[in-house]
Structure formats: structure tokens, C-alpha cells
PDB file of C-alpha atoms and ligand atoms in Angstrom:
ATOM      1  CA  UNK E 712       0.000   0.000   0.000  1.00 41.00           C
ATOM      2  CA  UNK E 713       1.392   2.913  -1.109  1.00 48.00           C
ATOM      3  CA  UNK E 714      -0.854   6.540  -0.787  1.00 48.00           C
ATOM      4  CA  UNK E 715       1.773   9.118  -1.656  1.00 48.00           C
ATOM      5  CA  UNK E 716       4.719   7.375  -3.558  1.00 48.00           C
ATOM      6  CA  UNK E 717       3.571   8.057  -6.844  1.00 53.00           C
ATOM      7  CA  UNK E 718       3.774  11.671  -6.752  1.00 54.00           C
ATOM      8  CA  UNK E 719       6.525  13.214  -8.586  1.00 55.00           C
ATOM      9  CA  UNK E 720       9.543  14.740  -6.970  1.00 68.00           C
ATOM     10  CA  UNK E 721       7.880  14.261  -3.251  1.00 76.00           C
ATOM     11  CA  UNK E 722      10.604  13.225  -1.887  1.00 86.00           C
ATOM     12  CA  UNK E 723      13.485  15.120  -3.891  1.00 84.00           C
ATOM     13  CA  UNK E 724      14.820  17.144  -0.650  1.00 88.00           C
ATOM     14  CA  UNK E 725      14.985  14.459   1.571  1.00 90.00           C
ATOM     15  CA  UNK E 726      18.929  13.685   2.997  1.00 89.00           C
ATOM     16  CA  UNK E 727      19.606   9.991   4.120  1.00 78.00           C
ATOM     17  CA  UNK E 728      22.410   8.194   4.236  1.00 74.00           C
ATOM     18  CA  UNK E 729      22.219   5.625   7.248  1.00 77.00           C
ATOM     19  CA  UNK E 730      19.219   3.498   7.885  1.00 90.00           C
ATOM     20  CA  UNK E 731      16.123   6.021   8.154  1.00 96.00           C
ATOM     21  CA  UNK E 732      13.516   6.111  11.063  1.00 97.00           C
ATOM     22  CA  UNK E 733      10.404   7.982  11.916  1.00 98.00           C
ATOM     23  CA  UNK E 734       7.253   7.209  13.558  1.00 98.00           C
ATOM     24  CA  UNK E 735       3.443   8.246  13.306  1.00 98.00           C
ATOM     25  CA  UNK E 736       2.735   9.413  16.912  1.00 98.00           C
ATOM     26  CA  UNK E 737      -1.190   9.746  17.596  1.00 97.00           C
ATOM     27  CA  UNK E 738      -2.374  10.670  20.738  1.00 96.00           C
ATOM     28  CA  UNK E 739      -5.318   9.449  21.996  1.00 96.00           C
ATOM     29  CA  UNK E 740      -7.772  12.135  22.770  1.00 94.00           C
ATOM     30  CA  UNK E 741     -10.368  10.564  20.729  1.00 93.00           C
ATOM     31  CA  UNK E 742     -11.123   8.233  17.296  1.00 94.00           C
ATOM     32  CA  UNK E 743      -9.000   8.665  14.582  1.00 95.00           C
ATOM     33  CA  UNK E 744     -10.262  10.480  11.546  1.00 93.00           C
ATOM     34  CA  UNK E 745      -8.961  10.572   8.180  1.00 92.00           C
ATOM     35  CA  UNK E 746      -6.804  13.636   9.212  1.00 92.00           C
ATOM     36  CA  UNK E 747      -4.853  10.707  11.159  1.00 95.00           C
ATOM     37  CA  UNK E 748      -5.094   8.925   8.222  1.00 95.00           C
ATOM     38  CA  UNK E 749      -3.481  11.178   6.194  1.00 94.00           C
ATOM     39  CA  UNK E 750      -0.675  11.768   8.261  1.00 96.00           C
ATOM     40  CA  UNK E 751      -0.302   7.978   9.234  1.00 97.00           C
ATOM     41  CA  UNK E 752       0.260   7.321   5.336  1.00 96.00           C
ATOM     42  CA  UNK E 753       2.933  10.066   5.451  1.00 96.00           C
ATOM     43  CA  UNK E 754       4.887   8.702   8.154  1.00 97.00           C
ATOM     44  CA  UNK E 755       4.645   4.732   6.727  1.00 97.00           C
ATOM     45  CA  UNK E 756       4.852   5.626   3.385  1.00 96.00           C
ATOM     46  CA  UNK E 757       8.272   7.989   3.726  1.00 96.00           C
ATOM     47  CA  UNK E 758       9.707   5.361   5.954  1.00 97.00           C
ATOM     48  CA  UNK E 759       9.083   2.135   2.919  1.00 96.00           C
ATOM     49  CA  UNK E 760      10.272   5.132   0.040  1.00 95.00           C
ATOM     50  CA  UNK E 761      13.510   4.900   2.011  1.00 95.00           C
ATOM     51  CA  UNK E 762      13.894   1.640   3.060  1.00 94.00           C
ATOM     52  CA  UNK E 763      13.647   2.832   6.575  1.00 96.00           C
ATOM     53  CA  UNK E 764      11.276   1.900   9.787  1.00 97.00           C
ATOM     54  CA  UNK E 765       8.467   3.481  11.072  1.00 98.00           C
ATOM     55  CA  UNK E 766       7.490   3.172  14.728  1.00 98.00           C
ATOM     56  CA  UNK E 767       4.164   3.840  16.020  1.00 98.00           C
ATOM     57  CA  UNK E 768       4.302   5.531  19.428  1.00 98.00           C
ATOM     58  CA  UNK E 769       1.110   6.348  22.038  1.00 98.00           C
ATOM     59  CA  UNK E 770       0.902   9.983  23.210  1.00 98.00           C
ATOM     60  CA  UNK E 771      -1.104   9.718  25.718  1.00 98.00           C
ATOM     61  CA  UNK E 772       0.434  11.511  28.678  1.00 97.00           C
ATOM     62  CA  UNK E 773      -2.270  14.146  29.048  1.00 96.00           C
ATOM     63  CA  UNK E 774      -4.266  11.400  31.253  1.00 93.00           C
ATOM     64  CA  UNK E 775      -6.901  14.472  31.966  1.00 93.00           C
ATOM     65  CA  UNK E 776      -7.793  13.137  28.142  1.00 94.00           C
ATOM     66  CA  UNK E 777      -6.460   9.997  27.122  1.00 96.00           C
ATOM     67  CA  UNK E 778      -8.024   7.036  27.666  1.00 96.00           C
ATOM     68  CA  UNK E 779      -7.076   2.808  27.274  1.00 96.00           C
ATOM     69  CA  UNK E 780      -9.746   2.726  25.415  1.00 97.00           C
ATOM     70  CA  UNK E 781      -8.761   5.495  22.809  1.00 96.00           C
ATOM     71  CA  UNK E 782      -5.676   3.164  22.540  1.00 97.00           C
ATOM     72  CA  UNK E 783      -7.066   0.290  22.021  1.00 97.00           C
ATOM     73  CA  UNK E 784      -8.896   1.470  19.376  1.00 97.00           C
ATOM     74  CA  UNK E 785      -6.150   3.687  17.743  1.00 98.00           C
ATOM     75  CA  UNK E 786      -4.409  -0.290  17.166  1.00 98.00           C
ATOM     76  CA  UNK E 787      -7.279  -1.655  15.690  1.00 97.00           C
ATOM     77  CA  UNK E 788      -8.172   0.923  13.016  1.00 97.00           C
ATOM     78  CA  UNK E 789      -4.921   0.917  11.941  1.00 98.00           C
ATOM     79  CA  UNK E 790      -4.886  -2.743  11.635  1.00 97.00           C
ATOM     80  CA  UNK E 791      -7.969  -2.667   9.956  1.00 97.00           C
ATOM     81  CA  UNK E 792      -6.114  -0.232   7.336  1.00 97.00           C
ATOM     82  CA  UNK E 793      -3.451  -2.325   6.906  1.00 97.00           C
ATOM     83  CA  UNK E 794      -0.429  -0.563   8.247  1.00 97.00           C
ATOM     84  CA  UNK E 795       2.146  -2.180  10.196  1.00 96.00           C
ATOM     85  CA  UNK E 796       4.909  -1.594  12.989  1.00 97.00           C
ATOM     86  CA  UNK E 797       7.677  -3.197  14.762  1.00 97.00           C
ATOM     87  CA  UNK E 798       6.849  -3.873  18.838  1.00 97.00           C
ATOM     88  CA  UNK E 799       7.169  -2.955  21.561  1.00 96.00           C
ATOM     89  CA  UNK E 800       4.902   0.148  21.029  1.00 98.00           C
ATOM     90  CA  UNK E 801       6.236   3.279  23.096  1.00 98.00           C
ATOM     91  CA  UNK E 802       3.420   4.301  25.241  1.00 98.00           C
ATOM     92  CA  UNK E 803       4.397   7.474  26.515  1.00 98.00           C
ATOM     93  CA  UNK E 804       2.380   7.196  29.541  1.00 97.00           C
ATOM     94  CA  UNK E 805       4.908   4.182  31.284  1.00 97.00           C
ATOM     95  CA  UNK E 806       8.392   6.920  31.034  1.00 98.00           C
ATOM     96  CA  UNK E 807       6.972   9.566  33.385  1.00 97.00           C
ATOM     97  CA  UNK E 808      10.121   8.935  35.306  1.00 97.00           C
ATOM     98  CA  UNK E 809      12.373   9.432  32.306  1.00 98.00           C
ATOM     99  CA  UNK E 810      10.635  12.778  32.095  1.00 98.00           C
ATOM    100  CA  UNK E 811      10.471  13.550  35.430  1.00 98.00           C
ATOM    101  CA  UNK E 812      14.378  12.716  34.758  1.00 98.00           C
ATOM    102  CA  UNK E 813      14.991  15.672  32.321  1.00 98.00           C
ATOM    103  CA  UNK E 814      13.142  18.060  34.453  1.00 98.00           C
ATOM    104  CA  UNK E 815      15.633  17.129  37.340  1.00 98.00           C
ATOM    105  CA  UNK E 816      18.555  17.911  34.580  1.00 98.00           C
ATOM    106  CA  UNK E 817      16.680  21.375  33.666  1.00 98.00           C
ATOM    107  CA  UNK E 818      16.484  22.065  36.979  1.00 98.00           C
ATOM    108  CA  UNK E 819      20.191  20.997  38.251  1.00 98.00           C
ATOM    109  CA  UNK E 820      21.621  23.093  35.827  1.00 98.00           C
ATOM    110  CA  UNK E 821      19.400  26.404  36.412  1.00 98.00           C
ATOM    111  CA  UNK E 822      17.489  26.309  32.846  1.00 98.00           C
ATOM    112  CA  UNK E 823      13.303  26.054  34.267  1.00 98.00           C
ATOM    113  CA  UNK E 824      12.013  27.645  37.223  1.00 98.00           C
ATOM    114  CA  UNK E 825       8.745  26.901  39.128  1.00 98.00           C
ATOM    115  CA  UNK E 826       5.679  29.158  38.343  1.00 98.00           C
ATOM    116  CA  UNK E 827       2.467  29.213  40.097  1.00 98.00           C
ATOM    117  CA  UNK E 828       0.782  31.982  38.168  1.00 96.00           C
ATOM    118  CA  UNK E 829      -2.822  30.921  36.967  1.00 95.00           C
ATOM    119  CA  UNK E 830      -3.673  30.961  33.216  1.00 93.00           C
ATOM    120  CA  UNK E 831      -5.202  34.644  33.807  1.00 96.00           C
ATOM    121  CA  UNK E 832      -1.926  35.794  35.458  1.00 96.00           C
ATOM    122  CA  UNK E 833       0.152  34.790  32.652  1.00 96.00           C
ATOM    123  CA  UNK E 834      -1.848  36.709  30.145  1.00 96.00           C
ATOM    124  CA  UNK E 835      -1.618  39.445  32.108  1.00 96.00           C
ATOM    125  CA  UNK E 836       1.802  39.337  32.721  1.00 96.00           C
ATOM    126  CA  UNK E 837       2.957  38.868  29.087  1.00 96.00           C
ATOM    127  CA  UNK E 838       4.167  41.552  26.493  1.00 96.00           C
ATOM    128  CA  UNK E 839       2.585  40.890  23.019  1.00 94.00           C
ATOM    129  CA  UNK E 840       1.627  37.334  24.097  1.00 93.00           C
ATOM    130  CA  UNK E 841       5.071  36.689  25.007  1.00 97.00           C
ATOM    131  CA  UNK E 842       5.788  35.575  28.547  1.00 97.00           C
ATOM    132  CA  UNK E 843       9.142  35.978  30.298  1.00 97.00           C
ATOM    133  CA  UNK E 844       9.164  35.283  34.007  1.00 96.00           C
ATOM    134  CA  UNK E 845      11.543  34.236  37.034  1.00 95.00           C
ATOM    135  CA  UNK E 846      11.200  31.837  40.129  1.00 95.00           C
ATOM    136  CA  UNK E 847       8.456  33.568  42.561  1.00 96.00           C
ATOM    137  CA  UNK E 848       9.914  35.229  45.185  1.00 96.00           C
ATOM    138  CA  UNK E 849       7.854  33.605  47.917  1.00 96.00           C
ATOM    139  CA  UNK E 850       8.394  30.016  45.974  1.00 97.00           C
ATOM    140  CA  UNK E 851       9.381  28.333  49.537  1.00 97.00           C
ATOM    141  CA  UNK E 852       6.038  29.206  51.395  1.00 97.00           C
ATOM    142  CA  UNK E 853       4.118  28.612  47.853  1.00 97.00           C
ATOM    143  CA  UNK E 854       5.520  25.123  48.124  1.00 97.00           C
ATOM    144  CA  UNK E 855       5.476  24.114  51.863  1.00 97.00           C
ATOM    145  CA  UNK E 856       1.508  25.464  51.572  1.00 97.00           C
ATOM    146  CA  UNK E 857       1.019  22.480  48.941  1.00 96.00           C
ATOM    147  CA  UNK E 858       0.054  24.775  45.795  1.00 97.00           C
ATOM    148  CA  UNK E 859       0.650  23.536  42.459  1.00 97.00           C
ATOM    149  CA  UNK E 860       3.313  24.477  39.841  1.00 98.00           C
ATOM    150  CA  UNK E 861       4.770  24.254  36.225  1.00 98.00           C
ATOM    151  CA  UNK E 862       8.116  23.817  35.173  1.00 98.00           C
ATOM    152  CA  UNK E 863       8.647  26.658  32.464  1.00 98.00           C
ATOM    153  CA  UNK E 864      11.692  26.590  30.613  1.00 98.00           C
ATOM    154  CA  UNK E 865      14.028  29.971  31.082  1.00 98.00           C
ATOM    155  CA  UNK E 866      14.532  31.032  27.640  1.00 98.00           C
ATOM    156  CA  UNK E 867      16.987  33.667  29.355  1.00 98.00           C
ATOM    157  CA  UNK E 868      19.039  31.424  31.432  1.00 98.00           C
ATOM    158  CA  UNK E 869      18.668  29.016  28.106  1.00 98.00           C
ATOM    159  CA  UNK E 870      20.273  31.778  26.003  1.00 98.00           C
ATOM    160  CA  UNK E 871      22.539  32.011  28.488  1.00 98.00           C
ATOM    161  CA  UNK E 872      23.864  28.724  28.465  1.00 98.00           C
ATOM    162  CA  UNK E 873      24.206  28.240  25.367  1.00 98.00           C
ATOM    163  CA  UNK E 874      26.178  31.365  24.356  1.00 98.00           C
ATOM    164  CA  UNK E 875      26.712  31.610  20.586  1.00 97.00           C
ATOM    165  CA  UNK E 876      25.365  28.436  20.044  1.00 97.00           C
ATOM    166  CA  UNK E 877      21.523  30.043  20.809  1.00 98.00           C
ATOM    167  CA  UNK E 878      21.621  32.288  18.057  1.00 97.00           C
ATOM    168  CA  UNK E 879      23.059  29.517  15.217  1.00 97.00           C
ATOM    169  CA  UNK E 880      20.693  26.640  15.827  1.00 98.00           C
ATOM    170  CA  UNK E 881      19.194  25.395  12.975  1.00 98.00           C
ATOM    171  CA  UNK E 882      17.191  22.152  11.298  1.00 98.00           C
ATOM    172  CA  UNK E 883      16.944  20.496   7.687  1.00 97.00           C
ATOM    173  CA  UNK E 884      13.386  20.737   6.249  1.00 97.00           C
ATOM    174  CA  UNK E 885      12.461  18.416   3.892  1.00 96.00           C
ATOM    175  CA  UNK E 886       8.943  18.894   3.158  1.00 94.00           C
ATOM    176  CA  UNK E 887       7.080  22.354   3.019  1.00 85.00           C
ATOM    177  CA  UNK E 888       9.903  25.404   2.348  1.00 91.00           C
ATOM    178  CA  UNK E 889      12.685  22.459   2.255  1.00 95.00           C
ATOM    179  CA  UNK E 890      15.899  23.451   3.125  1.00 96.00           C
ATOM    180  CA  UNK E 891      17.888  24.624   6.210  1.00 97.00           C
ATOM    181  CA  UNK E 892      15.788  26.427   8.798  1.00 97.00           C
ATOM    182  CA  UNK E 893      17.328  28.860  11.054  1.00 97.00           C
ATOM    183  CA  UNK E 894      15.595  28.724  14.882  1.00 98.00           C
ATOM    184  CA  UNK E 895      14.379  31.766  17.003  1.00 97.00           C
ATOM    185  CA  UNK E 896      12.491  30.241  20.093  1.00 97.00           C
ATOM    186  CA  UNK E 897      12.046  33.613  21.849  1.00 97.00           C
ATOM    187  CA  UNK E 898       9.322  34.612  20.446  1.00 97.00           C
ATOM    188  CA  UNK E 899       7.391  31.520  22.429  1.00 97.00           C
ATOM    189  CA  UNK E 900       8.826  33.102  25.517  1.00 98.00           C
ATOM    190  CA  UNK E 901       8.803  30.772  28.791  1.00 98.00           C
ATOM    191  CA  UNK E 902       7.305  27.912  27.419  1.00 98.00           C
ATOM    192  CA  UNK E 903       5.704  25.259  30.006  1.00 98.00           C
ATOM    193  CA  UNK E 904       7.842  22.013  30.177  1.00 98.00           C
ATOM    194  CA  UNK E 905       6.366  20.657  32.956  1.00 98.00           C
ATOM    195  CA  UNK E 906       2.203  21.309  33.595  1.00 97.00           C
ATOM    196  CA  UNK E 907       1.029  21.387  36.782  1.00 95.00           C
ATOM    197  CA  UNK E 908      -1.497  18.563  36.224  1.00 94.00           C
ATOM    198  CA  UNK E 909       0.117  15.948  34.394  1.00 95.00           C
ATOM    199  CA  UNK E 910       4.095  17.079  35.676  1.00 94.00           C
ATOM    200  CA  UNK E 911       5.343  16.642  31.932  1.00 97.00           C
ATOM    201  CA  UNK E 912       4.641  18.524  28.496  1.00 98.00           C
ATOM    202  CA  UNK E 913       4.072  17.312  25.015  1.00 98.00           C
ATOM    203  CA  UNK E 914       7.507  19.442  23.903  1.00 98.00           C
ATOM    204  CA  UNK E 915       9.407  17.843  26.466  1.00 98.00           C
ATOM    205  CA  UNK E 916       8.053  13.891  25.921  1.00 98.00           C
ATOM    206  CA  UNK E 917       8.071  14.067  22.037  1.00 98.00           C
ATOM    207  CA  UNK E 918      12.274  15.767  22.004  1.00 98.00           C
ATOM    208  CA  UNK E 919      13.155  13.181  24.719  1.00 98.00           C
ATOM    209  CA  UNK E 920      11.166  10.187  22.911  1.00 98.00           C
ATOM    210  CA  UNK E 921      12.457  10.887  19.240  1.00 98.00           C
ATOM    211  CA  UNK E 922      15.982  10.734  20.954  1.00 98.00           C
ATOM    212  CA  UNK E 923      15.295   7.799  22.428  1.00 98.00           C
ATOM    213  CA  UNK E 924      13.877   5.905  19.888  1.00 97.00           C
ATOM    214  CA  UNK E 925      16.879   7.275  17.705  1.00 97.00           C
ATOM    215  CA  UNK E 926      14.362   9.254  15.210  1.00 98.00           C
ATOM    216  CA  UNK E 927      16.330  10.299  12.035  1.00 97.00           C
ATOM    217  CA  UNK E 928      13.123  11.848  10.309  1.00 98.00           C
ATOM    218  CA  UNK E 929      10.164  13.513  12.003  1.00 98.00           C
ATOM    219  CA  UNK E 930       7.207  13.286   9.695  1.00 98.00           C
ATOM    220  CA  UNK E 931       4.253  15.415  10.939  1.00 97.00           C
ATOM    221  CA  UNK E 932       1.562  17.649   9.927  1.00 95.00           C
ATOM    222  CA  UNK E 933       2.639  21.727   9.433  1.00 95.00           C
ATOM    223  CA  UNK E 934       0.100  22.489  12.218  1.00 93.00           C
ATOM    224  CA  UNK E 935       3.428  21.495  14.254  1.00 96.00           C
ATOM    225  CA  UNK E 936       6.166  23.547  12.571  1.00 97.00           C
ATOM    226  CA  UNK E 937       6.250  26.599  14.382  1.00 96.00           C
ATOM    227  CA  UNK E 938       7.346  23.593  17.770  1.00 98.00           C
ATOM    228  CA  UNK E 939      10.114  22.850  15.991  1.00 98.00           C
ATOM    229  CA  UNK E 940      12.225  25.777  16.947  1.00 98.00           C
ATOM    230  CA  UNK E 941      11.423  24.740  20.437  1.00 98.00           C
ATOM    231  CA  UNK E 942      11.872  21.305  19.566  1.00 98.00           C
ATOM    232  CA  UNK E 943      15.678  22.304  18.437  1.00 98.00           C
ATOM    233  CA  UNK E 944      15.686  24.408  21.200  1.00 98.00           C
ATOM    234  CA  UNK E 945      15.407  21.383  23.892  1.00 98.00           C
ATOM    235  CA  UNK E 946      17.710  19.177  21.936  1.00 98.00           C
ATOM    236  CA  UNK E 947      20.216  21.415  21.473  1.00 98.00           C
ATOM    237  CA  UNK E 948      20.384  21.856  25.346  1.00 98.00           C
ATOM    238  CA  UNK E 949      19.894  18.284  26.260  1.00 98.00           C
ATOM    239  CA  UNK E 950      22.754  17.138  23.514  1.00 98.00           C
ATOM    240  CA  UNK E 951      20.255  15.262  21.628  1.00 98.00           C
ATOM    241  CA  UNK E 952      20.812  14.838  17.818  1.00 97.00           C
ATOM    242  CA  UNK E 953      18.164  17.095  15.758  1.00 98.00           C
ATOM    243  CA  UNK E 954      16.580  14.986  13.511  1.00 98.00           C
ATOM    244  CA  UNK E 955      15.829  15.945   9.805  1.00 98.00           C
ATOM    245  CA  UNK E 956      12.276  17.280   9.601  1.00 98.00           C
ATOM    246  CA  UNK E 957       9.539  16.724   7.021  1.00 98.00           C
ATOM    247  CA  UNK E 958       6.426  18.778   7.864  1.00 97.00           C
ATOM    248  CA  UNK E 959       3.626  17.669   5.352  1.00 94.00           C
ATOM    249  CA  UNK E 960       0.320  19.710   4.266  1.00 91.00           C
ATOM    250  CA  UNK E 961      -2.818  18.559   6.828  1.00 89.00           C
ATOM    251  CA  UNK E 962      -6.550  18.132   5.200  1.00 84.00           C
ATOM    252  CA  UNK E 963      -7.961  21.529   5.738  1.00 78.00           C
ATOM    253  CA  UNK E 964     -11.984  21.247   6.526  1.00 73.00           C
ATOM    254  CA  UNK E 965     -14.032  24.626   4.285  1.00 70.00           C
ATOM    255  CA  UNK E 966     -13.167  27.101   6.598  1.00 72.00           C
ATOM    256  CA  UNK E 967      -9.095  26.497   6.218  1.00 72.00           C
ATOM    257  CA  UNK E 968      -8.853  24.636   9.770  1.00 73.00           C
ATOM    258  CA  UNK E 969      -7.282  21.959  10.622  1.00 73.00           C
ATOM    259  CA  UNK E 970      -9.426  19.036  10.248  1.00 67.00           C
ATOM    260  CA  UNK E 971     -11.467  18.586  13.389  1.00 57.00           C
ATOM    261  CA  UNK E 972     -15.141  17.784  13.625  1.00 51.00           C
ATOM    262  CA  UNK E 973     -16.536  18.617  10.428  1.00 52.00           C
ATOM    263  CA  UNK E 974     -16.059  17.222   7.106  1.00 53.00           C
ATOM    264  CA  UNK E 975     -13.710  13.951   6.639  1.00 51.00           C
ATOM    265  CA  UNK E 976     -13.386  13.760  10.569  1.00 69.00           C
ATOM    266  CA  UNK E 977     -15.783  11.374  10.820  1.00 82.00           C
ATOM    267  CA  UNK E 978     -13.903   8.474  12.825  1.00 92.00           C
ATOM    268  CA  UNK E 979     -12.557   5.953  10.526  1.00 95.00           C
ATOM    269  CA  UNK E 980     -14.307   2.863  12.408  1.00 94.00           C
ATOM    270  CA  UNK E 981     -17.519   4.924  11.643  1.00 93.00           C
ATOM    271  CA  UNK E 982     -16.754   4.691   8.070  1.00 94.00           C
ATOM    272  CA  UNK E 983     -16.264   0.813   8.913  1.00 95.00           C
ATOM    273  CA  UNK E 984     -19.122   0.656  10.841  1.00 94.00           C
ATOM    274  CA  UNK E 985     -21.341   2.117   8.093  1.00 93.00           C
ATOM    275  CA  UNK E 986     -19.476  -0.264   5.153  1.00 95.00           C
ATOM    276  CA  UNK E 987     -16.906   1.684   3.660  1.00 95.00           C
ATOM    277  CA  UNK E 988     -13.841  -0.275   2.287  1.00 96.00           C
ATOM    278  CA  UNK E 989     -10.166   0.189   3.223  1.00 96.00           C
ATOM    279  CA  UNK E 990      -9.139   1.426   0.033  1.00 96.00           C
ATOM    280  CA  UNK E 991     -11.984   3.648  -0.086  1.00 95.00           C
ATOM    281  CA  UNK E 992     -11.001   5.086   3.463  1.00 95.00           C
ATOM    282  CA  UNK E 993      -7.288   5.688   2.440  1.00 95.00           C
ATOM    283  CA  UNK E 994      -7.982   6.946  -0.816  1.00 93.00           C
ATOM    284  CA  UNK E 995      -9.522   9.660   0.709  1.00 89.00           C
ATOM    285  CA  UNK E 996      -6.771  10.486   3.122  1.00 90.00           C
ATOM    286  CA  UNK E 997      -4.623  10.425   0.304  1.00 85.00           C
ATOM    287  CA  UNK E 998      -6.553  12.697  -2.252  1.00 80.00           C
ATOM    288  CA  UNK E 999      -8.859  15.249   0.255  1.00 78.00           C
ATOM    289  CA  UNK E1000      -7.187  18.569  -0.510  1.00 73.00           C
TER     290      UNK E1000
HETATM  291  N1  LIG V1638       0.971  13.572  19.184  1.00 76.41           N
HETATM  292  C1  LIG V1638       0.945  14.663  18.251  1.00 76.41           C
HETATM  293  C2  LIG V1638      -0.426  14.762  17.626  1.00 76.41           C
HETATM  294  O1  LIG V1638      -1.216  13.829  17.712  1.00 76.41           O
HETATM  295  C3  LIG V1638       1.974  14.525  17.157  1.00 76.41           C
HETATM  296  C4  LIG V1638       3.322  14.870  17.658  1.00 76.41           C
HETATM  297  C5  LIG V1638       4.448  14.943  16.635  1.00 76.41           C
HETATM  298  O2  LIG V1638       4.337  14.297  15.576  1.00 76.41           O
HETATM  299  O3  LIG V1638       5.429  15.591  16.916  1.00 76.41           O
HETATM  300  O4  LIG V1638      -0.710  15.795  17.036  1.00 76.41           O
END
């Protein structure tokens, strides 16, 4: 099965040399829809184009919306499709403590602080939606009084550390605008690494994981290029490689969004449900503008 392959030239900027991998990385917050689809086919089908791997991994650390369930379910439609993946899955929810892990590092070495500010507070307290803050002065009676915190990352002590190095950090595209990307995280200001509820962050779990799992190629919509400068941000200070990036177009619904409830989001074992064939199913993922 092959969605994309047959376009001409898809593939013309992308640099490999060793053996390639990338992964298709769902989280499950709900069915998959042919959105999914679409980018499922991008991952698998860049991976067999190269002779590479692609690994399916579980995002599911945001337990305030994940669910077994959701899981479950995310394995069977994409049996039912006929993709394939090496095991052990990485479910993202059984390494808190290799999170918790890099937070510790962060933290050794000065780079996050603690904040306790409220979602209202930060707004307030940021310049042009930027936010820039420091540990809270009263931090130690904050914390022996039980109240919550997130670990924000210090993009000033970040600068800081890295010295030259901050301002010529950079990343090879090879889908949209390919080429070499130059990185400015400031403008996301203190971004949260750690959230108060779930004690980890979807920037810090996806760097650490694609390390991990030795990712040569992240494949993923362009909803998720303007992370990547934050991506290259947390690699660069945690001495991870930065992997080659290919950020592919998403299947817009008729207002320009992102796919989401309307249109083609109908979940795919709907689509089963009602009859619809598995060629039928990725055809459209393939060929929905
Ligand atoms: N889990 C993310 C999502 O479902 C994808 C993360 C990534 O590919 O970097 O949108």
C-alpha cells in the first residue's frame, strides 16, 4: 500500500544516508479520523520510500484526556487499514520517570524555574503574548503550603547557556519550504515544560522520545512547525541529535482549519461501521485537498 509514492519529486529534498527512522505518533484524545489517516500514510509511506522503519508511538500523557480505550482502538483501526509496525509500542504514559528525569537535569543546571501563576496571570503578565518570568519570590512558602506548579523553561538562562550556540541553531526541512531552517524560540517566551497537572509537556516527551527511539526523520503535519524551533531548542540543550524534519500539508476542513469535527473527521471505524472499504477510506486520506 502505497498513498503518496507516486507523486513526482515528493521526496526530492529528503537527505539519508544511514538506515532512516520515523514514527506516526497519535495521541489518543479521541477516534481517529482521516486527518490521522493522512498523516499515518505520510509517516509509513516515507519510511518504505527509504527503506527505513516506522514506529508507532502512544501519546497519551495528558491522562486528563487519554483514555485505554482510545488506545485500544487507535491499534485496531490501523490494523484494519493495513499498516504495520515493529513492537514494543512506546506508550508514553509508562516513562513519566524518564521525564520527570529531564526536568531534574533542567532544573540541576538552572534552565526552568517553578511558576504558580494561573492561566489569567500569565496573560496578564505577558508583552505581546510573550511571557518571560523568574522563580516567585515567595516560591518556599508557595511550596510548603502544597500549591501547584509548572516547570517553564528559562529562555533567558537558556540563552545564556548556550552562548553563541543560541543564536546559530538550525534544522533540515524536507517537506514544506525544504531546506535549512534557522531557529528563534524567543518569540514563544517561557514555554511550560512541565504542567502542573500531568508534571510533563508534550515538547518535552516528544524531544526526549524521538531521541530515544533514535528518530532520524520527524514526519508530521505543518500544524506542528512553528514547535520545531522549540523542539531544536530542547535538543540542542539536552545534547540530543536534531533529527531531519519533514512537515507535510494537513486536510484543511471549508473554513481552512485543521481538520477537526466537520467534514472527513468522521472516525474511521464509523466509516467501517457504516461499510466503507479500506481502500476507499485511504484513498480519501490520500486525495482530500
Ligand atoms: N501527538 C501529536 C499529535 O497527535 C503529534 C506529535 C508529533 O508528531 O510531533 O498531534
Amino acid at each position: 500500500m502505497s498513498q503518496f509514492s507516486d507523486k513526482p519529486n515528493l521526496y526530492a529534498s529528503v537527505r539519508h544516508s544511514a538506515k532512516l527512522r520515523t514514527r506516526f505518533a497519535p495521541s489518543p484524545t479521541g477516534y481517529l479520523h482521516v486527518g490521522h489517516i493522512r498523516a499515518a500514510c505520510e509517516a509509513f509511506d516515507f519510511a518504505r520510500a527509504h527503506d527505513g522503519v516506522c514506529l508507532l508511538r502512544i501519546e497519551d500523557i495528558d491522562h486528563t484526556r487519554c483514555t485505554p480505550e482510545l488506545t485500544t482502538a487507535i491499534y485496531e483501526d490501523l490494523d484494519w487499514l493495513g499498516f504495520d509496525w515493529p513492537l514494543p509500542v512506546r506508550v508514553q504514559s509508562k516513562h513519566y520517570d524518564e521525564y520527570t528525569a529531564v526536568i531534574e537535569d533542567l532544573r540541576e543546571r538552572g534552565l526552568i524555574y517553578r511558576c504558580f501563576k494561573t492561566r489569567k496571570d500569565i496573560a496578564a503578565d505577558s508583552i505581546n503574548g510573550v511571557y518571560c518570568g523568574r522563580a516567585a519570590p515567595d516560591e518556599a512558602e508557595r511550596l510548603s503550603a502544597n500549591e501547584s506548579f509548572a516547570w517553564r523553561l528559562s529562555m533567558a538562562a537558556a540563552q545564556d547557556a548556550l552562548g553563541e550556540a543560541f543564536h546559530h541553531m538550525r534544522y533540515y526541512e524536507s517537506g514544506e519550504h525544504p531546506g535549512w531552517h534557522e531557529v528563534n524560540p524567543r518569540p514563544h517566551g517561557d514555554i511550560v515544560l512541565a504542567r502542573k497537572d500531568i508534571g510533563t509537556s508534550y515538547h518535552l516527551a516528544v524531544t526526549h522520545d524521538d531521541a530515544a527511539q533514535h528518530i532520524s526523520h520527524v514526519v508530521r503535519g505543518t500544524d506542528l512547525v512553528s514547535s520545531t524551533d522549540i523542539h531544536v531548542l530542547l535538543q540542542t540543550l539536552m545534547g540530543w541529535p536534531v533529527p531531519d524534519y519533514h512537515h507535510h500539508a494537513l486536510i484543511l476542513d471549508e473554513d481552512g482549519e485543521k481538520l477537526s469535527k466537520r467534514r472527513a473527521s468522521t472516525a474511521i471505524r464509523e466509516l467501517r461501521e457504516a461499510g466503507q472499504r479500506r481502500s476507499a477510506v485511504l484513498a480519501m486520506a490520500a486525495h482530500l485537498p
